[in-house]
DNA sequence: ATCCCTTCCTAGGAGCTCTAGGCAGAAGCC
DNA sequence: GGCTTCTGCCTAGAGCTCCTAGGAAGGGAT
């Protein structure tokens, strides 16, 4: 009998591919076992349980996404960095919807502990914002708004929440223009009033 | 034997409550049946299947959310309307996380057809943006960015994506200030350039 | 060649969705 | 009231899921 050659890494990789094909929450232990021509019980020597498998995919995807962003923003600042960051983010989500969905999982602190990707992505965001001249606490607020806008946009786009015919790419570009304007004119505490 | 008095409406209502308590994707037919002291097969006279049940919850939640927003923005314009809209949105999501998750379901056109909430919420958004002086295609772009920002923010907040200690409420307010500035200075096609 | 560890197996329990068909209240008709 | 009919809930059961326990067989070290 030939062994299938399973390992946690190979299972994670295959689960990630599967997530992109059929959706992250259709990744099941049995389906994954079927893909390897193996009984489902066999996977439990490599992976604790379904949750464990999903967390591994989430961490893998998080690293890939962060890597792409890091490459994209390297050596850029201001609007160029913003657009590069955003496009890399969106590109990854559209190329790998299942993996992207995995990155949205809520991890416990212990689960997230092993990953450097999270910390690195925060650093990348802050670096970009500092280049815009934002310091604390504005950088935190702006960072949250940026992350929210990116994620929300992708979420809507993946969910086909855009029924309106206007091209998504065009809308996305305009929104990035707008966010650029926003970051350059970020309203600090005292200067803003009603209307 | 006393009948439990099931109906599609009561099941939907109970499922919505359950979603808020245990999370939208922990709402199962069997758990719902258990809650009514009834066998799971009994629910299938009232509801086609699990998907059907979830869609009903999604439509219910969509209507509730839209109603709240409509009440909040009534008679307001500009920043007041923006803040009222956003706060109503966030309030609903925090009060009813399970129902809110349901509103994020991706519905087929047939499933969404029966609901007026979707159309109405779009009208509300456009009304607000027109008061900011935005016309097409800027209104569409700005509307998408707003929805994305709101949803993304809530998503991060519900998922405890905010590890940083800065108060969420404060961040949210600052982000709304920023979005207000953004809407009043929306960069139209020609006036924007590099940096 | 033997030992041992790892890999994969079979067997099986428990929970889930959903279908088919049955019985017994509730509602309508005479 | 007595009758039929409708419908709300039932039991039975198939098929899928996750996961545990314990067994057998391949591959490496000695």
Short mmCIF file of C-alpha atoms (C1' of nucleotides) in Angstrom, two decimals:
data_model
loop_
_atom_site.label_atom_id
_atom_site.label_comp_id
_atom_site.label_asym_id
_atom_site.label_seq_id
_atom_site.Cartn_x
_atom_site.Cartn_y
_atom_site.Cartn_z
CA UNK A 1 0.00 0.00 0.00
CA UNK A 2 1.26 3.42 -0.95
CA UNK A 3 1.09 6.09 1.72
CA UNK A 4 -0.59 9.34 0.91
CA UNK A 5 2.19 11.35 2.49
CA UNK A 6 0.09 13.57 4.65
CA UNK A 7 1.45 16.25 6.91
CA UNK A 8 0.00 19.25 8.67
CA UNK A 9 1.60 21.56 6.10
CA UNK A 10 0.29 19.66 3.09
CA UNK A 11 -3.17 19.44 4.61
CA UNK A 12 -3.18 23.16 5.29
CA UNK A 13 -2.08 23.94 1.76
CA UNK A 14 -4.72 21.66 0.28
CA UNK A 15 -7.38 23.07 2.57
CA UNK A 16 -6.46 26.57 1.43
CA UNK A 17 -6.83 25.61 -2.23
CA UNK A 18 -10.09 23.95 -1.44
CA UNK A 19 -11.31 27.04 0.35
CA UNK A 20 -10.68 29.10 -2.76
CA UNK A 21 -12.62 26.61 -4.86
CA UNK A 22 -15.64 25.85 -2.72
CA UNK A 23 -15.65 28.51 -0.01
CA UNK A 24 -13.93 28.54 3.35
CA UNK A 25 -16.80 27.12 5.33
CA UNK A 26 -17.28 24.25 2.94
CA UNK A 27 -13.85 22.98 3.85
CA UNK A 28 -14.60 19.86 5.86
CA UNK A 29 -12.39 17.16 7.26
CA UNK A 30 -14.14 14.49 5.24
CA UNK A 31 -13.93 16.38 1.97
CA UNK A 32 -10.27 17.04 2.54
CA UNK A 33 -9.65 13.36 3.31
CA UNK A 34 -11.53 12.43 0.13
CA UNK A 35 -9.25 14.72 -1.86
CA UNK A 36 -6.26 12.75 -0.57
CA UNK A 37 -7.94 9.40 -1.13
CA UNK A 38 -7.84 8.69 2.55
CA UNK A 39 -10.29 8.08 5.37
CA UNK A 40 -11.28 11.11 7.39
CA UNK A 41 -10.01 9.62 10.63
CA UNK A 42 -6.52 9.62 9.15
CA UNK A 43 -6.29 13.38 9.23
CA UNK A 44 -6.54 13.49 12.98
CA UNK A 45 -2.95 12.35 13.37
CA UNK A 46 -1.82 15.58 11.72
CA UNK A 47 -4.41 18.06 12.77
CA UNK A 48 -6.16 18.32 16.11
CA UNK A 49 -9.64 18.95 14.77
CA UNK A 50 -11.56 21.02 12.26
CA UNK A 51 -10.95 24.22 14.16
CA UNK A 52 -7.24 23.55 14.19
CA UNK A 53 -7.25 23.01 10.44
CA UNK A 54 -9.09 26.25 9.85
CA UNK A 55 -6.80 28.22 12.12
CA UNK A 56 -3.81 26.90 10.19
CA UNK A 57 -5.36 28.06 6.93
CA UNK A 58 -6.09 31.44 8.48
CA UNK A 59 -2.50 31.87 9.62
CA UNK A 60 -1.14 30.77 6.25
CA UNK A 61 -3.41 33.18 4.42
CA UNK A 62 -2.54 35.98 6.79
CA UNK A 63 1.14 35.54 6.05
CA UNK A 64 0.62 35.42 2.31
CA UNK A 65 -1.52 38.52 2.37
CA UNK A 66 0.96 40.43 4.51
CA UNK A 67 3.82 39.38 2.27
CA UNK A 68 2.06 40.66 -0.80
CA UNK A 69 1.30 43.95 0.87
CA UNK A 70 4.86 44.31 2.11
CA UNK A 71 6.22 43.80 -1.39
CA UNK A 72 3.70 46.21 -2.86
CA UNK A 73 4.36 49.12 -0.51
CA UNK A 74 8.14 48.71 -0.36
CA UNK A 75 9.81 51.98 -1.22
CA UNK A 76 6.58 53.90 -1.65
CA UNK A 77 4.92 56.58 0.41
CA UNK A 78 1.84 58.77 0.32
CA UNK A 79 -0.77 58.04 -2.28
CA UNK A 80 1.44 55.55 -4.08
CA UNK A 81 1.77 53.49 -0.93
CA UNK A 82 -1.92 53.76 -0.19
CA UNK A 83 -2.93 52.56 -3.63
CA UNK A 84 -0.31 49.80 -3.64
CA UNK A 85 -1.44 48.61 -0.22
CA UNK A 86 -5.10 48.67 -1.14
CA UNK A 87 -4.65 47.05 -4.52
CA UNK A 88 -2.50 44.28 -3.11
CA UNK A 89 -5.11 43.68 -0.44
CA UNK A 90 -7.97 43.59 -2.91
CA UNK A 91 -6.03 41.53 -5.44
CA UNK A 92 -5.31 38.87 -2.85
CA UNK A 93 -8.92 38.73 -1.75
CA UNK A 94 -10.19 38.38 -5.30
CA UNK A 95 -7.55 35.85 -6.29
CA UNK A 96 -8.04 33.79 -3.14
CA UNK A 97 -11.53 34.37 -1.77
CA UNK A 98 -11.43 31.30 0.43
CA UNK A 99 -8.09 32.15 1.97
CA UNK A 100 -9.25 35.73 2.41
CA UNK A 101 -12.34 34.53 4.23
CA UNK A 102 -10.00 32.55 6.46
CA UNK A 103 -8.11 35.70 7.41
CA UNK A 104 -11.37 37.08 8.76
CA UNK A 105 -11.63 34.33 11.36
CA UNK A 106 -11.65 35.45 14.94
CA UNK A 107 -8.67 33.84 16.60
CA UNK A 108 -8.06 33.45 20.28
CA UNK A 109 -4.89 35.13 21.54
CA UNK A 110 -3.20 31.73 21.86
CA UNK A 111 -4.04 30.82 18.29
CA UNK A 112 -2.74 34.11 16.97
CA UNK A 113 0.37 34.03 19.15
CA UNK A 114 2.52 32.04 16.75
CA UNK A 115 2.02 34.38 13.85
CA UNK A 116 4.15 37.39 13.08
CA UNK A 117 1.92 38.40 10.17
CA UNK A 118 -0.56 40.25 12.32
CA UNK A 119 2.05 42.41 13.99
CA UNK A 120 3.80 43.03 10.68
CA UNK A 121 0.61 44.13 8.95
CA UNK A 122 -0.02 46.62 11.72
CA UNK A 123 3.49 47.96 11.29
CA UNK A 124 2.96 48.33 7.57
CA UNK A 125 -0.23 50.28 8.14
CA UNK A 126 1.36 52.56 10.68
CA UNK A 127 4.34 53.16 8.47
CA UNK A 128 2.07 54.29 5.71
CA UNK A 129 0.11 56.58 7.99
CA UNK A 130 3.18 58.16 9.52
CA UNK A 131 4.25 59.08 6.00
CA UNK A 132 0.97 60.97 5.82
CA UNK A 133 2.03 62.88 8.88
CA UNK A 134 -0.44 61.20 11.21
CA UNK A 135 0.59 60.58 14.78
CA UNK A 136 -1.26 59.05 17.71
CA UNK A 137 -4.11 58.87 18.35
CA UNK A 138 -5.04 59.84 14.80
CA UNK A 139 -2.99 57.04 13.30
CA UNK A 140 -4.96 54.45 15.23
CA UNK A 141 -8.28 55.92 14.19
CA UNK A 142 -7.24 56.32 10.58
CA UNK A 143 -5.80 52.83 10.53
CA UNK A 144 -9.03 51.37 11.79
CA UNK A 145 -11.02 53.28 9.24
CA UNK A 146 -8.74 52.15 6.45
CA UNK A 147 -8.87 48.52 7.44
CA UNK A 148 -12.61 48.78 7.78
CA UNK A 149 -13.01 50.40 4.38
CA UNK A 150 -10.82 47.83 2.65
CA UNK A 151 -12.43 44.89 4.30
CA UNK A 152 -15.92 46.24 3.84
CA UNK A 153 -15.34 46.93 0.19
CA UNK A 154 -14.01 43.47 -0.49
CA UNK A 155 -16.81 41.94 1.49
CA UNK A 156 -19.39 43.76 -0.56
CA UNK A 157 -17.65 42.93 -3.79
CA UNK A 158 -17.24 39.24 -2.98
CA UNK A 159 -20.83 39.05 -1.83
CA UNK A 160 -21.96 40.77 -4.99
CA UNK A 161 -23.50 43.42 -2.85
CA UNK A 162 -23.00 45.78 -5.75
CA UNK A 163 -26.11 45.56 -7.85
CA UNK A 164 -25.50 48.95 -9.36
CA UNK A 165 -23.87 48.61 -12.79
CA UNK A 166 -21.04 51.09 -12.27
CA UNK A 167 -17.76 49.33 -12.64
CA UNK A 168 -16.32 48.17 -9.38
CA UNK A 169 -12.76 48.90 -10.42
CA UNK A 170 -13.65 52.48 -11.19
CA UNK A 171 -15.50 52.87 -7.90
CA UNK A 172 -12.58 51.41 -6.05
CA UNK A 173 -10.16 53.87 -7.63
CA UNK A 174 -12.38 56.78 -6.79
CA UNK A 175 -12.71 55.59 -3.23
CA UNK A 176 -8.95 55.38 -2.94
CA UNK A 177 -8.69 58.92 -4.27
CA UNK A 178 -11.15 59.93 -1.61
CA UNK A 179 -9.28 58.11 1.14
CA UNK A 180 -6.08 59.79 0.04
CA UNK A 181 -7.75 63.18 0.35
CA UNK A 182 -9.05 62.10 3.72
CA UNK A 183 -5.65 61.09 5.04
CA UNK A 184 -4.03 64.32 3.88
CA UNK A 185 -6.80 66.35 5.54
CA UNK A 186 -7.38 64.21 8.60
CA UNK A 187 -9.43 66.25 11.07
CA UNK A 188 -7.53 66.43 14.32
CA UNK A 189 -9.33 66.81 17.59
CA UNK A 190 -9.55 70.60 17.92
CA UNK A 191 -9.94 71.86 14.40
CA UNK A 192 -13.25 70.11 13.71
CA UNK A 193 -16.65 71.60 14.56
CA UNK A 194 -20.27 71.01 13.60
CA UNK A 195 -20.69 71.19 9.81
CA UNK B 1 -51.44 16.85 23.80
CA UNK B 2 -50.86 20.56 23.62
CA UNK B 3 -49.63 21.91 20.32
CA UNK B 4 -46.60 24.13 20.34
CA UNK B 5 -48.20 26.65 18.01
CA UNK B 6 -45.44 26.87 15.50
CA UNK B 7 -45.52 29.08 12.45
CA UNK B 8 -42.95 30.39 10.03
CA UNK B 9 -43.09 33.81 11.67
CA UNK B 10 -42.62 32.49 15.20
CA UNK B 11 -39.80 30.24 14.08
CA UNK B 12 -38.09 33.14 12.36
CA UNK B 13 -38.44 35.33 15.42
CA UNK B 14 -37.09 32.62 17.70
CA UNK B 15 -34.24 31.89 15.31
CA UNK B 16 -33.33 35.58 15.33
CA UNK B 17 -33.20 35.65 19.12
CA UNK B 18 -31.16 32.50 19.09
CA UNK B 19 -28.75 34.00 16.58
CA UNK B 20 -28.11 36.92 18.93
CA UNK B 21 -27.44 34.53 21.78
CA UNK B 22 -25.29 31.85 20.19
CA UNK B 23 -24.24 33.29 16.84
CA UNK B 24 -25.94 33.16 13.50
CA UNK B 25 -24.22 30.06 12.24
CA UNK B 26 -24.98 28.14 15.40
CA UNK B 27 -28.67 28.42 14.63
CA UNK B 28 -29.64 24.89 13.67
CA UNK B 29 -32.97 23.28 12.94
CA UNK B 30 -32.55 20.82 15.77
CA UNK B 31 -31.58 23.44 18.32
CA UNK B 32 -34.54 25.55 17.30
CA UNK B 33 -36.86 22.54 17.61
CA UNK B 34 -35.42 21.82 21.04
CA UNK B 35 -36.20 25.37 22.09
CA UNK B 36 -39.85 24.77 21.21
CA UNK B 37 -39.89 21.35 22.87
CA UNK B 38 -40.60 19.72 19.57
CA UNK B 39 -38.92 17.24 17.23
CA UNK B 40 -36.78 18.71 14.49
CA UNK B 41 -38.81 17.10 11.73
CA UNK B 42 -41.78 19.16 12.86
CA UNK B 43 -40.21 22.38 11.68
CA UNK B 44 -40.18 21.26 8.10
CA UNK B 45 -43.90 21.86 7.76
CA UNK B 46 -43.31 25.56 8.30
CA UNK B 47 -39.91 26.13 6.78
CA UNK B 48 -38.49 24.54 3.67
CA UNK B 49 -35.05 23.84 5.04
CA UNK B 50 -32.21 25.42 6.98
CA UNK B 51 -31.35 27.82 4.19
CA UNK B 52 -34.96 28.98 4.07
CA UNK B 53 -34.94 29.61 7.80
CA UNK B 54 -31.74 31.63 7.58
CA UNK B 55 -32.99 33.68 4.68
CA UNK B 56 -36.10 34.53 6.67
CA UNK B 57 -33.97 35.72 9.56
CA UNK B 58 -31.85 37.75 7.17
CA UNK B 59 -34.88 39.47 5.68
CA UNK B 60 -36.35 40.15 9.11
CA UNK B 61 -33.10 41.64 10.33
CA UNK B 62 -32.73 43.72 7.20
CA UNK B 63 -36.11 45.26 7.77
CA UNK B 64 -35.45 45.99 11.42
CA UNK B 65 -32.11 47.57 10.63
CA UNK B 66 -33.55 49.72 7.86
CA UNK B 67 -36.41 50.82 10.09
CA UNK B 68 -34.04 51.94 12.79
CA UNK B 69 -31.94 53.87 10.31
CA UNK B 70 -35.00 55.48 8.76
CA UNK B 71 -36.20 56.68 12.15
CA UNK B 72 -32.74 57.94 13.05
CA UNK B 73 -32.13 60.01 9.93
CA UNK B 74 -35.67 61.39 9.61
CA UNK B 75 -35.55 65.17 9.39
CA UNK B 76 -31.78 65.38 9.49
CA UNK B 77 -29.19 66.24 6.87
CA UNK B 78 -25.45 66.67 6.56
CA UNK B 79 -23.32 65.59 9.45
CA UNK B 80 -26.30 65.06 11.72
CA UNK B 81 -27.76 62.58 9.26
CA UNK B 82 -24.44 60.87 8.76
CA UNK B 83 -23.88 60.39 12.46
CA UNK B 84 -27.47 59.30 13.05
CA UNK B 85 -27.27 56.79 10.22
CA UNK B 86 -23.96 55.40 11.34
CA UNK B 87 -24.88 55.21 15.00
CA UNK B 88 -28.17 53.50 14.27
CA UNK B 89 -26.33 51.01 12.11
CA UNK B 90 -23.67 50.32 14.70
CA UNK B 91 -26.16 50.22 17.56
CA UNK B 92 -28.24 47.59 15.81
CA UNK B 93 -25.20 45.47 15.03
CA UNK B 94 -23.98 45.62 18.64
CA UNK B 95 -27.44 45.03 20.09
CA UNK B 96 -28.18 42.16 17.73
CA UNK B 97 -24.95 40.62 16.51
CA UNK B 98 -26.64 37.46 15.29
CA UNK B 99 -29.28 39.31 13.33
CA UNK B 100 -26.62 41.61 11.98
CA UNK B 101 -24.59 38.64 10.80
CA UNK B 102 -27.73 37.43 9.06
CA UNK B 103 -27.98 40.67 7.11
CA UNK B 104 -24.55 39.91 5.68
CA UNK B 105 -25.81 36.74 4.02
CA UNK B 106 -25.50 36.67 0.29
CA UNK B 107 -29.01 36.20 -1.06
CA UNK B 108 -30.00 35.09 -4.51
CA UNK B 109 -32.10 37.63 -6.45
CA UNK B 110 -35.21 35.48 -5.92
CA UNK B 111 -34.63 35.36 -2.18
CA UNK B 112 -34.11 39.10 -1.98
CA UNK B 113 -37.03 39.87 -4.27
CA UNK B 114 -39.69 39.90 -1.58
CA UNK B 115 -37.95 42.45 0.59
CA UNK B 116 -38.38 46.20 0.31
CA UNK B 117 -35.75 46.85 2.96
CA UNK B 118 -32.84 46.61 0.57
CA UNK B 119 -34.25 49.16 -1.84
CA UNK B 120 -35.25 51.43 1.00
CA UNK B 121 -31.83 51.37 2.59
CA UNK B 122 -30.29 52.38 -0.72
CA UNK B 123 -32.74 55.26 -0.95
CA UNK B 124 -31.81 56.37 2.54
CA UNK B 125 -28.14 56.37 1.68
CA UNK B 126 -28.66 58.30 -1.52
CA UNK B 127 -30.86 60.81 0.18
CA UNK B 128 -28.13 61.49 2.68
CA UNK B 129 -25.49 61.84 -0.01
CA UNK B 130 -27.57 64.16 -2.14
CA UNK B 131 -27.84 66.43 0.87
CA UNK B 132 -24.03 66.53 0.74
CA UNK B 133 -24.30 67.74 -2.82
CA UNK B 134 -23.07 64.53 -4.36
CA UNK B 135 -24.53 63.47 -7.70
CA UNK B 136 -23.81 60.48 -9.90
CA UNK B 137 -21.45 58.84 -10.26
CA UNK B 138 -19.91 60.22 -7.07
CA UNK B 139 -22.94 59.26 -5.01
CA UNK B 140 -22.54 55.62 -5.96
CA UNK B 141 -18.86 55.61 -5.15
CA UNK B 142 -19.33 57.45 -1.89
CA UNK B 143 -22.24 55.22 -0.96
CA UNK B 144 -20.16 52.12 -1.49
CA UNK B 145 -17.32 53.52 0.55
CA UNK B 146 -19.68 54.45 3.38
CA UNK B 147 -21.32 51.04 3.48
CA UNK B 148 -17.93 49.43 3.33
CA UNK B 149 -16.58 51.57 6.15
CA UNK B 150 -19.59 50.94 8.37
CA UNK B 151 -19.66 47.25 7.77
CA UNK B 152 -15.93 46.88 8.05
CA UNK B 153 -15.84 48.78 11.31
CA UNK B 154 -18.59 46.69 12.85
CA UNK B 155 -16.98 43.54 11.61
CA UNK B 156 -13.70 44.45 13.24
CA UNK B 157 -15.40 45.50 16.43
CA UNK B 158 -17.54 42.38 16.71
CA UNK B 159 -14.55 40.20 15.90
CA UNK B 160 -12.50 42.04 18.50
CA UNK B 161 -10.06 42.94 15.80
CA UNK B 162 -9.17 45.96 17.88
CA UNK B 163 -6.41 44.91 20.19
CA UNK B 164 -5.23 48.44 20.64
CA UNK B 165 -6.62 49.88 23.86
CA UNK B 166 -7.94 53.16 22.45
CA UNK B 167 -11.66 53.35 23.09
CA UNK B 168 -13.71 52.11 20.20
CA UNK B 169 -16.43 54.67 20.71
CA UNK B 170 -13.91 57.47 20.48
CA UNK B 171 -12.33 55.99 17.35
CA UNK B 172 -15.74 55.60 15.80
CA UNK B 173 -16.59 59.23 16.43
CA UNK B 174 -13.32 60.40 14.96
CA UNK B 175 -13.87 58.22 11.92
CA UNK B 176 -17.30 59.73 11.44
CA UNK B 177 -15.78 63.19 11.67
CA UNK B 178 -13.33 62.12 9.02
CA UNK B 179 -16.02 60.70 6.78
CA UNK B 180 -17.96 63.91 7.12
CA UNK B 181 -14.93 65.87 5.96
CA UNK B 182 -14.53 63.39 3.15
CA UNK B 183 -18.08 63.77 1.93
CA UNK B 184 -17.93 67.55 2.00
CA UNK B 185 -14.65 67.49 0.04
CA UNK B 186 -15.37 64.55 -2.24
CA UNK B 187 -12.78 64.60 -5.01
CA UNK B 188 -14.60 64.73 -8.32
CA UNK B 189 -13.03 63.25 -11.39
CA UNK B 190 -11.05 66.21 -12.71
CA UNK B 191 -9.88 68.08 -9.65
CA UNK B 192 -7.73 65.26 -8.26
CA UNK B 193 -4.12 64.69 -9.19
CA UNK B 194 -1.09 62.87 -7.78
CA UNK B 195 -0.48 64.09 -4.24
"C1'" DA C 1 16.34 -9.29 11.44
"C1'" DT C 2 14.11 -6.90 14.99
"C1'" DC C 3 12.14 -3.02 17.32
"C1'" DC C 4 9.62 1.01 17.31
"C1'" DC C 5 7.39 4.99 15.61
"C1'" DT C 6 4.48 6.89 12.50
"C1'" DT C 7 0.86 6.48 9.18
"C1'" DC C 8 -3.22 4.95 7.95
"C1'" DC C 9 -6.92 1.74 8.86
"C1'" DT C 10 -11.71 -0.15 10.74
"C1'" DA C 11 -15.41 0.41 13.96
"C1'" DG C 12 -18.48 3.14 16.06
"C1'" DG C 13 -20.86 7.05 18.72
"C1'" DA C 14 -23.11 11.31 18.52
"C1'" DG C 15 -25.06 15.37 16.15
"C1'" DC C 16 -26.81 17.40 12.09
"C1'" DT C 17 -30.31 17.90 7.85
"C1'" DC C 18 -34.05 16.27 5.58
"C1'" DT C 19 -37.80 12.75 3.59
"C1'" DA C 20 -41.73 9.55 4.01
"C1'" DG C 21 -45.50 8.22 6.05
"C1'" DG C 22 -48.81 8.00 10.34
"C1'" DC C 23 -51.88 9.59 14.08
"C1'" DA C 24 -54.63 12.71 16.43
"C1'" DG C 25 -56.41 17.47 17.40
"C1'" DA C 26 -58.83 21.47 15.03
"C1'" DA C 27 -61.90 23.24 11.68
"C1'" DG C 28 -65.56 23.07 8.43
"C1'" DC C 29 -70.01 20.82 6.70
"C1'" DC C 30 -74.29 18.60 7.23
"C1'" DG D 1 -74.01 16.47 17.44
"C1'" DG D 2 -71.50 13.39 13.92
"C1'" DC D 3 -68.82 13.38 9.86
"C1'" DT D 4 -64.94 14.43 6.81
"C1'" DT D 5 -60.80 16.91 5.88
"C1'" DC D 6 -56.95 19.52 6.89
"C1'" DT D 7 -52.84 20.23 9.35
"C1'" DG D 8 -49.59 20.10 13.24
"C1'" DC D 9 -46.66 17.17 15.17
"C1'" DC D 10 -45.06 12.52 15.49
"C1'" DT D 11 -41.80 8.15 14.54
"C1'" DA D 12 -38.51 5.95 11.59
"C1'" DG D 13 -34.70 6.18 9.01
"C1'" DA D 14 -31.07 7.54 5.45
"C1'" DG D 15 -27.01 10.05 4.76
"C1'" DC D 16 -23.74 13.32 5.97
"C1'" DT D 17 -20.70 15.44 9.42
"C1'" DC D 18 -16.86 15.41 13.39
"C1'" DC D 19 -14.23 12.87 16.31
"C1'" DT D 20 -12.31 8.83 19.50
"C1'" DA D 21 -10.32 4.31 20.32
"C1'" DG D 22 -7.72 0.85 19.13
"C1'" DG D 23 -5.34 -2.12 15.44
"C1'" DA D 24 -2.23 -3.21 11.47
"C1'" DA D 25 1.32 -2.31 8.37
"C1'" DG D 26 5.24 0.60 6.25
"C1'" DG D 27 9.94 2.66 7.05
"C1'" DG D 28 13.94 3.84 9.69
"C1'" DA D 29 17.21 2.84 13.29
"C1'" DT D 30 19.84 -0.58 15.54
#
